[in-house]
Every structure is written in C-alpha cells, then in structure tokens.
PDB file of N, CA and C in Angstrom:
ATOM      1  N   UNK A   1    -109.734 -90.022  98.166  1.00 92.00           N
ATOM      2  CA  UNK A   1    -109.594 -88.932  99.203  1.00 92.00           C
ATOM      3  C   UNK A   1    -111.039 -88.244  99.333  1.00 92.00           C
ATOM      4  N   UNK A   2    -111.238 -87.755 100.351  1.00 94.00           N
ATOM      5  CA  UNK A   2    -112.612 -86.855 100.540  1.00 94.00           C
ATOM      6  C   UNK A   2    -112.291 -85.325 100.299  1.00 94.00           C
ATOM      7  N   UNK A   3    -113.411 -84.508 100.062  1.00 94.00           N
ATOM      8  CA  UNK A   3    -113.034 -83.076 100.238  1.00 94.00           C
ATOM      9  C   UNK A   3    -114.365 -82.597 100.755  1.00 94.00           C
ATOM     10  N   UNK A   4    -113.958 -81.706 102.013  1.00 95.00           N
ATOM     11  CA  UNK A   4    -115.134 -81.408 103.011  1.00 95.00           C
ATOM     12  C   UNK A   4    -115.016 -79.707 102.733  1.00 95.00           C
ATOM     13  N   UNK A   5    -116.139 -79.003 103.154  1.00 93.00           N
ATOM     14  CA  UNK A   5    -116.346 -77.681 103.206  1.00 93.00           C
ATOM     15  C   UNK A   5    -117.255 -77.267 104.395  1.00 93.00           C
ATOM     16  N   UNK A   6    -117.124 -76.381 105.171  1.00 93.00           N
ATOM     17  CA  UNK A   6    -117.879 -75.942 105.904  1.00 93.00           C
ATOM     18  C   UNK A   6    -118.757 -75.055 105.905  1.00 93.00           C
ATOM     19  N   UNK A   7    -120.061 -75.123 106.071  1.00 89.00           N
ATOM     20  CA  UNK A   7    -121.285 -74.196 105.797  1.00 89.00           C
ATOM     21  C   UNK A   7    -122.100 -74.129 106.876  1.00 89.00           C
ATOM     22  N   UNK A   8    -122.658 -72.968 107.512  1.00 88.00           N
ATOM     23  CA  UNK A   8    -123.516 -72.810 108.394  1.00 88.00           C
ATOM     24  C   UNK A   8    -124.724 -73.128 108.137  1.00 88.00           C
ATOM     25  N   UNK A   9    -125.743 -73.171 109.197  1.00 86.00           N
ATOM     26  CA  UNK A   9    -127.200 -73.043 109.022  1.00 86.00           C
ATOM     27  C   UNK A   9    -128.008 -72.400 108.075  1.00 86.00           C
ATOM     28  N   UNK A  10    -127.401 -71.088 107.570  1.00 86.00           N
ATOM     29  CA  UNK A  10    -127.763 -70.222 106.770  1.00 86.00           C
ATOM     30  C   UNK A  10    -127.322 -70.541 105.082  1.00 86.00           C
ATOM     31  N   UNK A  11    -126.288 -71.330 105.108  1.00 81.00           N
ATOM     32  CA  UNK A  11    -125.632 -71.650 103.970  1.00 81.00           C
ATOM     33  C   UNK A  11    -124.395 -70.741 103.439  1.00 81.00           C
ATOM     34  N   UNK A  12    -123.979 -70.164 104.431  1.00 86.00           N
ATOM     35  CA  UNK A  12    -122.613 -69.417 104.409  1.00 86.00           C
ATOM     36  C   UNK A  12    -121.366 -70.243 104.508  1.00 86.00           C
ATOM     37  N   UNK A  13    -120.840 -70.041 103.920  1.00 88.00           N
ATOM     38  CA  UNK A  13    -119.346 -70.847 103.849  1.00 88.00           C
ATOM     39  C   UNK A  13    -118.394 -70.169 104.818  1.00 88.00           C
ATOM     40  N   UNK A  14    -118.023 -71.262 105.587  1.00 90.00           N
ATOM     41  CA  UNK A  14    -116.993 -70.489 106.598  1.00 90.00           C
ATOM     42  C   UNK A  14    -115.781 -70.838 106.696  1.00 90.00           C
ATOM     43  N   UNK A  15    -115.151 -71.300 105.339  1.00 90.00           N
ATOM     44  CA  UNK A  15    -113.780 -71.853 105.146  1.00 90.00           C
ATOM     45  C   UNK A  15    -113.415 -71.170 104.004  1.00 90.00           C
ATOM     46  N   UNK A  16    -112.136 -70.944 104.035  1.00 88.00           N
ATOM     47  CA  UNK A  16    -111.920 -70.066 102.451  1.00 88.00           C
ATOM     48  C   UNK A  16    -111.465 -70.930 101.400  1.00 88.00           C
ATOM     49  N   UNK A  17    -111.057 -72.169 102.038  1.00 93.00           N
ATOM     50  CA  UNK A  17    -111.101 -73.487 100.871  1.00 93.00           C
ATOM     51  C   UNK A  17    -111.792 -74.702 101.370  1.00 93.00           C
ATOM     52  N   UNK A  18    -111.937 -75.341 100.644  1.00 94.00           N
ATOM     53  CA  UNK A  18    -112.299 -76.933 100.767  1.00 94.00           C
ATOM     54  C   UNK A  18    -111.111 -77.723 101.116  1.00 94.00           C
ATOM     55  N   UNK A  19    -111.232 -78.584 101.892  1.00 97.00           N
ATOM     56  CA  UNK A  19    -110.212 -79.193 102.553  1.00 97.00           C
ATOM     57  C   UNK A  19    -110.440 -80.811 101.940  1.00 97.00           C
ATOM     58  N   UNK A  20    -109.334 -81.219 101.179  1.00 97.00           N
ATOM     59  CA  UNK A  20    -109.042 -82.409 100.925  1.00 97.00           C
ATOM     60  C   UNK A  20    -108.443 -83.333 102.110  1.00 97.00           C
ATOM     61  N   UNK A  21    -108.659 -84.647 102.017  1.00 97.00           N
ATOM     62  CA  UNK A  21    -108.074 -85.517 103.022  1.00 97.00           C
ATOM     63  C   UNK A  21    -108.213 -86.892 102.732  1.00 97.00           C
ATOM     64  N   UNK A  22    -107.375 -87.770 103.203  1.00 97.00           N
ATOM     65  CA  UNK A  22    -107.425 -88.935 102.689  1.00 97.00           C
ATOM     66  C   UNK A  22    -108.380 -89.905 103.261  1.00 97.00           C
ATOM     67  N   UNK A  23    -108.988 -91.146 102.981  1.00 95.00           N
ATOM     68  CA  UNK A  23    -110.019 -92.219 103.453  1.00 95.00           C
ATOM     69  C   UNK A  23    -108.869 -92.671 104.495  1.00 95.00           C
ATOM     70  N   UNK A  24    -108.258 -92.205 105.407  1.00 96.00           N
ATOM     71  CA  UNK A  24    -107.826 -92.901 106.491  1.00 96.00           C
ATOM     72  C   UNK A  24    -107.961 -92.321 108.032  1.00 96.00           C
ATOM     73  N   UNK A  25    -107.721 -92.663 109.150  1.00 95.00           N
ATOM     74  CA  UNK A  25    -107.934 -92.594 110.355  1.00 95.00           C
ATOM     75  C   UNK A  25    -107.202 -91.142 110.430  1.00 95.00           C
ATOM     76  N   UNK A  26    -105.978 -90.936 109.997  1.00 97.00           N
ATOM     77  CA  UNK A  26    -105.078 -89.452 109.835  1.00 97.00           C
ATOM     78  C   UNK A  26    -105.901 -88.693 109.485  1.00 97.00           C
ATOM     79  N   UNK A  27    -106.632 -88.885 108.118  1.00 96.00           N
ATOM     80  CA  UNK A  27    -107.433 -87.979 107.074  1.00 96.00           C
ATOM     81  C   UNK A  27    -108.810 -87.846 108.113  1.00 96.00           C
ATOM     82  N   UNK A  28    -109.070 -88.531 108.568  1.00 96.00           N
ATOM     83  CA  UNK A  28    -110.464 -88.145 109.379  1.00 96.00           C
ATOM     84  C   UNK A  28    -110.159 -87.661 110.613  1.00 96.00           C
ATOM     85  N   UNK A  29    -109.159 -87.580 111.048  1.00 96.00           N
ATOM     86  CA  UNK A  29    -108.623 -86.687 112.300  1.00 96.00           C
ATOM     87  C   UNK A  29    -108.297 -85.350 112.054  1.00 96.00           C
ATOM     88  N   UNK A  30    -107.651 -85.426 110.849  1.00 97.00           N
ATOM     89  CA  UNK A  30    -107.405 -83.859 110.335  1.00 97.00           C
ATOM     90  C   UNK A  30    -109.019 -83.238 109.990  1.00 97.00           C
ATOM     91  N   UNK A  31    -109.715 -83.815 109.543  1.00 97.00           N
ATOM     92  CA  UNK A  31    -111.020 -83.393 109.200  1.00 97.00           C
ATOM     93  C   UNK A  31    -111.831 -82.582 110.413  1.00 97.00           C
ATOM     94  N   UNK A  32    -111.696 -83.265 111.663  1.00 96.00           N
ATOM     95  CA  UNK A  32    -112.309 -83.290 112.909  1.00 96.00           C
ATOM     96  C   UNK A  32    -111.572 -81.845 113.346  1.00 96.00           C
ATOM     97  N   UNK A  33    -109.851 -82.223 112.932  1.00 96.00           N
ATOM     98  CA  UNK A  33    -109.175 -80.732 113.778  1.00 96.00           C
ATOM     99  C   UNK A  33    -109.517 -79.626 113.044  1.00 96.00           C
ATOM    100  N   UNK A  34    -109.860 -79.470 111.601  1.00 97.00           N
ATOM    101  CA  UNK A  34    -110.375 -78.379 110.822  1.00 97.00           C
ATOM    102  C   UNK A  34    -111.679 -77.885 111.221  1.00 97.00           C
ATOM    103  N   UNK A  35    -112.658 -78.950 111.292  1.00 96.00           N
ATOM    104  CA  UNK A  35    -113.982 -78.432 111.879  1.00 96.00           C
ATOM    105  C   UNK A  35    -113.899 -77.591 113.077  1.00 96.00           C
ATOM    106  N   UNK A  36    -113.330 -78.602 114.426  1.00 95.00           N
ATOM    107  CA  UNK A  36    -113.462 -77.850 115.600  1.00 95.00           C
ATOM    108  C   UNK A  36    -112.746 -76.181 115.563  1.00 95.00           C
ATOM    109  N   UNK A  37    -111.503 -76.307 114.806  1.00 95.00           N
ATOM    110  CA  UNK A  37    -110.794 -74.824 114.679  1.00 95.00           C
ATOM    111  C   UNK A  37    -112.003 -73.767 113.961  1.00 95.00           C
ATOM    112  N   UNK A  38    -112.752 -74.463 112.891  1.00 95.00           N
ATOM    113  CA  UNK A  38    -113.480 -73.151 112.345  1.00 95.00           C
ATOM    114  C   UNK A  38    -114.677 -73.097 113.213  1.00 95.00           C
ATOM    115  N   UNK A  39    -114.993 -73.996 114.085  1.00 94.00           N
ATOM    116  CA  UNK A  39    -116.189 -73.793 115.037  1.00 94.00           C
ATOM    117  C   UNK A  39    -115.728 -72.564 116.187  1.00 94.00           C
ATOM    118  N   UNK A  40    -114.438 -72.926 116.704  1.00 95.00           N
ATOM    119  CA  UNK A  40    -113.855 -72.102 117.640  1.00 95.00           C
ATOM    120  C   UNK A  40    -113.819 -70.663 116.994  1.00 95.00           C
ATOM    121  N   UNK A  41    -113.263 -70.340 115.680  1.00 93.00           N
ATOM    122  CA  UNK A  41    -113.142 -69.391 114.953  1.00 93.00           C
ATOM    123  C   UNK A  41    -114.400 -68.637 114.964  1.00 93.00           C
ATOM    124  N   UNK A  42    -115.522 -69.257 114.603  1.00 93.00           N
ATOM    125  CA  UNK A  42    -116.690 -68.655 114.554  1.00 93.00           C
ATOM    126  C   UNK A  42    -117.762 -68.630 115.425  1.00 93.00           C
ATOM    127  N   UNK A  43    -117.610 -69.191 116.659  1.00 93.00           N
ATOM    128  CA  UNK A  43    -118.188 -69.082 117.932  1.00 93.00           C
ATOM    129  C   UNK A  43    -119.419 -70.174 117.746  1.00 93.00           C
ATOM    130  N   UNK A  44    -119.133 -71.280 116.970  1.00 92.00           N
ATOM    131  CA  UNK A  44    -120.246 -72.544 116.778  1.00 92.00           C
ATOM    132  C   UNK A  44    -119.824 -73.526 117.870  1.00 92.00           C
ATOM    133  N   UNK A  45    -121.055 -74.028 118.436  1.00 91.00           N
ATOM    134  CA  UNK A  45    -120.605 -74.545 119.592  1.00 91.00           C
ATOM    135  C   UNK A  45    -121.036 -76.480 119.384  1.00 91.00           C
ATOM    136  N   UNK A  46    -121.568 -76.513 118.051  1.00 92.00           N
ATOM    137  CA  UNK A  46    -122.131 -77.732 117.867  1.00 92.00           C
ATOM    138  C   UNK A  46    -122.102 -77.837 116.254  1.00 92.00           C
ATOM    139  N   UNK A  47    -121.891 -78.977 115.828  1.00 94.00           N
ATOM    140  CA  UNK A  47    -121.632 -79.127 114.434  1.00 94.00           C
ATOM    141  C   UNK A  47    -122.303 -80.781 113.799  1.00 94.00           C
ATOM    142  N   UNK A  48    -122.799 -80.741 112.756  1.00 94.00           N
ATOM    143  CA  UNK A  48    -123.011 -82.249 112.179  1.00 94.00           C
ATOM    144  C   UNK A  48    -122.145 -82.172 110.710  1.00 94.00           C
ATOM    145  N   UNK A  49    -121.900 -83.629 110.420  1.00 95.00           N
ATOM    146  CA  UNK A  49    -121.293 -83.469 109.095  1.00 95.00           C
ATOM    147  C   UNK A  49    -122.254 -84.313 108.018  1.00 95.00           C
ATOM    148  N   UNK A  50    -122.479 -83.609 106.800  1.00 92.00           N
ATOM    149  CA  UNK A  50    -123.474 -84.021 106.063  1.00 92.00           C
ATOM    150  C   UNK A  50    -122.289 -84.679 104.854  1.00 92.00           C
ATOM    151  N   UNK A  51    -122.731 -86.001 104.509  1.00 91.00           N
ATOM    152  CA  UNK A  51    -122.205 -86.315 103.182  1.00 91.00           C
ATOM    153  C   UNK A  51    -122.945 -87.310 102.414  1.00 91.00           C
ATOM    154  N   UNK A  52    -122.268 -86.899 100.788  1.00 89.00           N
ATOM    155  CA  UNK A  52    -123.382 -87.813  99.635  1.00 89.00           C
ATOM    156  C   UNK A  52    -122.718 -89.343 100.163  1.00 89.00           C
ATOM    157  N   UNK A  53    -123.890 -90.352 100.333  1.00 89.00           N
ATOM    158  CA  UNK A  53    -123.619 -91.646 100.213  1.00 89.00           C
ATOM    159  C   UNK A  53    -123.590 -92.293  99.105  1.00 89.00           C
ATOM    160  N   UNK A  54    -122.633 -91.885  98.202  1.00 83.00           N
ATOM    161  CA  UNK A  54    -122.211 -92.487  96.600  1.00 83.00           C
ATOM    162  C   UNK A  54    -120.867 -93.283  97.141  1.00 83.00           C
ATOM    163  N   UNK A  55    -121.494 -94.267  96.154  1.00 84.00           N
ATOM    164  CA  UNK A  55    -120.204 -95.564  95.854  1.00 84.00           C
ATOM    165  C   UNK A  55    -120.324 -95.918  97.450  1.00 84.00           C
ATOM    166  N   UNK A  56    -118.671 -96.577  97.896  1.00 88.00           N
ATOM    167  CA  UNK A  56    -118.677 -96.814  98.904  1.00 88.00           C
ATOM    168  C   UNK A  56    -117.494 -96.337  99.921  1.00 88.00           C
ATOM    169  N   UNK A  57    -117.114 -95.311  99.229  1.00 86.00           N
ATOM    170  CA  UNK A  57    -116.016 -94.375 100.128  1.00 86.00           C
ATOM    171  C   UNK A  57    -116.447 -93.783 101.374  1.00 86.00           C
ATOM    172  N   UNK A  58    -117.687 -93.163 101.434  1.00 92.00           N
ATOM    173  CA  UNK A  58    -118.251 -92.773 102.676  1.00 92.00           C
ATOM    174  C   UNK A  58    -118.460 -93.359 103.898  1.00 92.00           C
ATOM    175  N   UNK A  59    -118.510 -94.567 103.737  1.00 94.00           N
ATOM    176  CA  UNK A  59    -118.995 -95.612 104.550  1.00 94.00           C
ATOM    177  C   UNK A  59    -117.790 -95.812 106.056  1.00 94.00           C
ATOM    178  N   UNK A  60    -116.491 -95.759 105.503  1.00 95.00           N
ATOM    179  CA  UNK A  60    -115.525 -95.644 106.333  1.00 95.00           C
ATOM    180  C   UNK A  60    -115.348 -94.388 107.497  1.00 95.00           C
ATOM    181  N   UNK A  61    -115.394 -93.199 106.659  1.00 96.00           N
ATOM    182  CA  UNK A  61    -115.676 -91.729 107.207  1.00 96.00           C
ATOM    183  C   UNK A  61    -116.710 -91.921 108.093  1.00 96.00           C
ATOM    184  N   UNK A  62    -118.096 -91.858 107.707  1.00 96.00           N
ATOM    185  CA  UNK A  62    -119.012 -91.942 108.301  1.00 96.00           C
ATOM    186  C   UNK A  62    -118.978 -93.052 109.893  1.00 96.00           C
ATOM    187  N   UNK A  63    -118.573 -94.049 109.854  1.00 96.00           N
ATOM    188  CA  UNK A  63    -118.449 -94.834 110.885  1.00 96.00           C
ATOM    189  C   UNK A  63    -117.433 -94.268 111.942  1.00 96.00           C
ATOM    190  N   UNK A  64    -116.580 -93.904 111.228  1.00 96.00           N
ATOM    191  CA  UNK A  64    -115.326 -93.254 112.160  1.00 96.00           C
ATOM    192  C   UNK A  64    -115.806 -92.014 113.047  1.00 96.00           C
ATOM    193  N   UNK A  65    -116.535 -91.100 112.264  1.00 96.00           N
ATOM    194  CA  UNK A  65    -117.125 -89.780 112.670  1.00 96.00           C
ATOM    195  C   UNK A  65    -118.290 -90.099 113.922  1.00 96.00           C
ATOM    196  N   UNK A  66    -118.950 -91.403 113.596  1.00 96.00           N
ATOM    197  CA  UNK A  66    -120.112 -91.967 114.332  1.00 96.00           C
ATOM    198  C   UNK A  66    -119.560 -92.124 115.675  1.00 96.00           C
ATOM    199  N   UNK A  67    -118.557 -93.252 115.478  1.00 95.00           N
ATOM    200  CA  UNK A  67    -117.488 -93.921 116.517  1.00 95.00           C
ATOM    201  C   UNK A  67    -117.167 -92.818 117.624  1.00 95.00           C
ATOM    202  N   UNK A  68    -116.797 -91.532 117.256  1.00 92.00           N
ATOM    203  CA  UNK A  68    -116.188 -90.543 117.816  1.00 92.00           C
ATOM    204  C   UNK A  68    -117.437 -89.515 118.223  1.00 92.00           C
ATOM    205  N   UNK A  69    -118.863 -89.974 118.346  1.00 93.00           N
ATOM    206  CA  UNK A  69    -119.790 -89.256 118.758  1.00 93.00           C
ATOM    207  C   UNK A  69    -120.123 -87.661 117.837  1.00 93.00           C
ATOM    208  N   UNK A  70    -119.863 -87.907 116.419  1.00 94.00           N
ATOM    209  CA  UNK A  70    -120.188 -86.676 115.686  1.00 94.00           C
ATOM    210  C   UNK A  70    -121.599 -87.543 114.838  1.00 94.00           C
ATOM    211  N   UNK A  71    -122.227 -86.151 114.853  1.00 95.00           N
ATOM    212  CA  UNK A  71    -123.667 -86.387 114.466  1.00 95.00           C
ATOM    213  C   UNK A  71    -123.350 -86.568 112.586  1.00 95.00           C
ATOM    214  N   UNK A  72    -123.852 -87.661 112.074  1.00 96.00           N
ATOM    215  CA  UNK A  72    -123.308 -87.754 110.656  1.00 96.00           C
ATOM    216  C   UNK A  72    -124.964 -87.902 109.845  1.00 96.00           C
ATOM    217  N   UNK A  73    -125.048 -86.861 108.637  1.00 94.00           N
ATOM    218  CA  UNK A  73    -126.501 -86.871 108.067  1.00 94.00           C
ATOM    219  C   UNK A  73    -126.013 -87.355 106.662  1.00 94.00           C
ATOM    220  N   UNK A  74    -126.686 -88.312 106.039  1.00 93.00           N
ATOM    221  CA  UNK A  74    -126.774 -88.735 104.882  1.00 93.00           C
ATOM    222  C   UNK A  74    -127.339 -87.678 103.568  1.00 93.00           C
ATOM    223  N   UNK A  75    -126.742 -87.151 102.863  1.00 88.00           N
ATOM    224  CA  UNK A  75    -127.301 -85.900 101.517  1.00 88.00           C
ATOM    225  C   UNK A  75    -127.471 -86.483 100.691  1.00 88.00           C
ATOM    226  N   UNK A  76    -128.880 -86.117  99.748  1.00 87.00           N
ATOM    227  CA  UNK A  76    -128.895 -86.456  98.503  1.00 87.00           C
ATOM    228  C   UNK A  76    -127.853 -85.890  97.623  1.00 87.00           C
ATOM    229  N   UNK A  77    -127.053 -86.545  96.560  1.00 83.00           N
ATOM    230  CA  UNK A  77    -126.322 -86.037  95.938  1.00 83.00           C
ATOM    231  C   UNK A  77    -127.012 -84.782  95.022  1.00 83.00           C
ATOM    232  N   UNK A  78    -128.230 -84.546  94.745  1.00 82.00           N
ATOM    233  CA  UNK A  78    -128.832 -83.789  93.955  1.00 82.00           C
ATOM    234  C   UNK A  78    -128.932 -82.137  94.823  1.00 82.00           C
ATOM    235  N   UNK A  79    -129.076 -82.524  96.021  1.00 75.00           N
ATOM    236  CA  UNK A  79    -129.149 -81.538  97.291  1.00 75.00           C
ATOM    237  C   UNK A  79    -127.560 -80.859  97.349  1.00 75.00           C
ATOM    238  N   UNK A  80    -126.826 -81.631  97.331  1.00 69.00           N
ATOM    239  CA  UNK A  80    -125.022 -80.968  97.617  1.00 69.00           C
ATOM    240  C   UNK A  80    -124.820 -80.359  95.948  1.00 69.00           C
ATOM    241  N   UNK A  81    -125.585 -80.903  95.439  1.00 71.00           N
ATOM    242  CA  UNK A  81    -124.881 -80.229  93.873  1.00 71.00           C
ATOM    243  C   UNK A  81    -125.607 -78.740  94.213  1.00 71.00           C
ATOM    244  N   UNK A  82    -126.886 -78.563  94.161  1.00 73.00           N
ATOM    245  CA  UNK A  82    -127.835 -77.207  94.107  1.00 73.00           C
ATOM    246  C   UNK A  82    -126.758 -76.110  95.107  1.00 73.00           C
ATOM    247  N   UNK A  83    -126.272 -77.019  96.366  1.00 67.00           N
ATOM    248  CA  UNK A  83    -125.576 -75.986  97.525  1.00 67.00           C
ATOM    249  C   UNK A  83    -124.502 -75.689  97.076  1.00 67.00           C
ATOM    250  N   UNK A  84    -123.842 -76.586  96.197  1.00 67.00           N
ATOM    251  CA  UNK A  84    -122.271 -76.031  95.877  1.00 67.00           C
ATOM    252  C   UNK A  84    -122.406 -74.786  94.501  1.00 67.00           C
ATOM    253  N   UNK A  85    -123.585 -75.001  93.790  1.00 69.00           N
ATOM    254  CA  UNK A  85    -123.685 -74.119  93.116  1.00 69.00           C
ATOM    255  C   UNK A  85    -124.209 -72.729  93.667  1.00 69.00           C
ATOM    256  N   UNK A  86    -124.720 -72.710  94.610  1.00 66.00           N
ATOM    257  CA  UNK A  86    -125.401 -71.502  95.493  1.00 66.00           C
ATOM    258  C   UNK A  86    -124.037 -70.917  96.025  1.00 66.00           C
ATOM    259  N   UNK A  87    -123.297 -71.685  96.836  1.00 60.00           N
ATOM    260  CA  UNK A  87    -122.079 -71.444  97.782  1.00 60.00           C
ATOM    261  C   UNK A  87    -121.293 -70.762  96.784  1.00 60.00           C
ATOM    262  N   UNK A  88    -120.945 -70.898  95.395  1.00 65.00           N
ATOM    263  CA  UNK A  88    -120.125 -70.573  94.284  1.00 65.00           C
ATOM    264  C   UNK A  88    -120.356 -69.130  94.386  1.00 65.00           C
ATOM    265  N   UNK A  89    -121.438 -68.712  94.465  1.00 63.00           N
ATOM    266  CA  UNK A  89    -122.111 -67.211  94.374  1.00 63.00           C
ATOM    267  C   UNK A  89    -121.942 -66.465  95.673  1.00 63.00           C
ATOM    268  N   UNK A  90    -121.652 -67.085  96.666  1.00 58.00           N
ATOM    269  CA  UNK A  90    -121.881 -66.289  97.974  1.00 58.00           C
ATOM    270  C   UNK A  90    -120.319 -65.668  98.455  1.00 58.00           C
ATOM    271  N   UNK A  91    -120.389 -64.938  99.215  1.00 58.00           N
ATOM    272  CA  UNK A  91    -118.709 -64.417  99.696  1.00 58.00           C
ATOM    273  C   UNK A  91    -118.462 -65.333 100.970  1.00 58.00           C
ATOM    274  N   UNK A  92    -117.431 -65.463 101.227  1.00 54.00           N
ATOM    275  CA  UNK A  92    -116.729 -66.286 102.213  1.00 54.00           C
ATOM    276  C   UNK A  92    -116.622 -65.276 103.480  1.00 54.00           C
ATOM    277  N   UNK A  93    -116.970 -65.765 104.547  1.00 56.00           N
ATOM    278  CA  UNK A  93    -117.075 -65.208 105.650  1.00 56.00           C
ATOM    279  C   UNK A  93    -115.975 -65.573 106.752  1.00 56.00           C
ATOM    280  N   UNK A  94    -114.558 -65.019 106.233  1.00 52.00           N
ATOM    281  CA  UNK A  94    -113.708 -65.399 107.290  1.00 52.00           C
ATOM    282  C   UNK A  94    -112.539 -64.115 107.580  1.00 52.00           C
TER     283      UNK A  94
END
C-alpha cells in the first residue's frame, strides 16, 4: 500500500485525509482520479507527484505515472518527515 496527500506550493494541505491505495494499476488510477478531482476543486491546472524513493515499492508507481505523462519528483525522506510535521500543525483548506 501507498499513502498520498495533496499539498500545494505553499505547503497547504488540500485534502481532508490522506489516500491509501494499493501498488497496482487500479491503485495508481485511483490516485490520479483523486489528484485530478482535487485540482478541479481548487482551481489548479498542473501538478507533480513527489515521492520517497525508499525500498523498491515506489518504482512501479513512479514508472506508471511517468508513462501517463505525470511529472514525478523523488524527495529525500528527511524532507517529507519535516513537511509532515509542518502539515500536522496547519488547517486543511477544503
């Protein structure tokens, strides 16, 4: 399983809850649908997916997204840890 959250360029969380999804094509599509719905809801026209390259689980997701034309950025796990702490202190915009 993967878990995703949507954060804008200012670090504001745009979804009430994180999205758990399986490491399958159906799970990857669930993620895309969730992101695109949030983009439409918040007036966003573009997005990129950041992910921690830990273990080997990220590889299938990254490849599937890149094949679909989605920008993917690998993020240092220390950065995501700091951002998680920060986002837990901020209100959700939804």
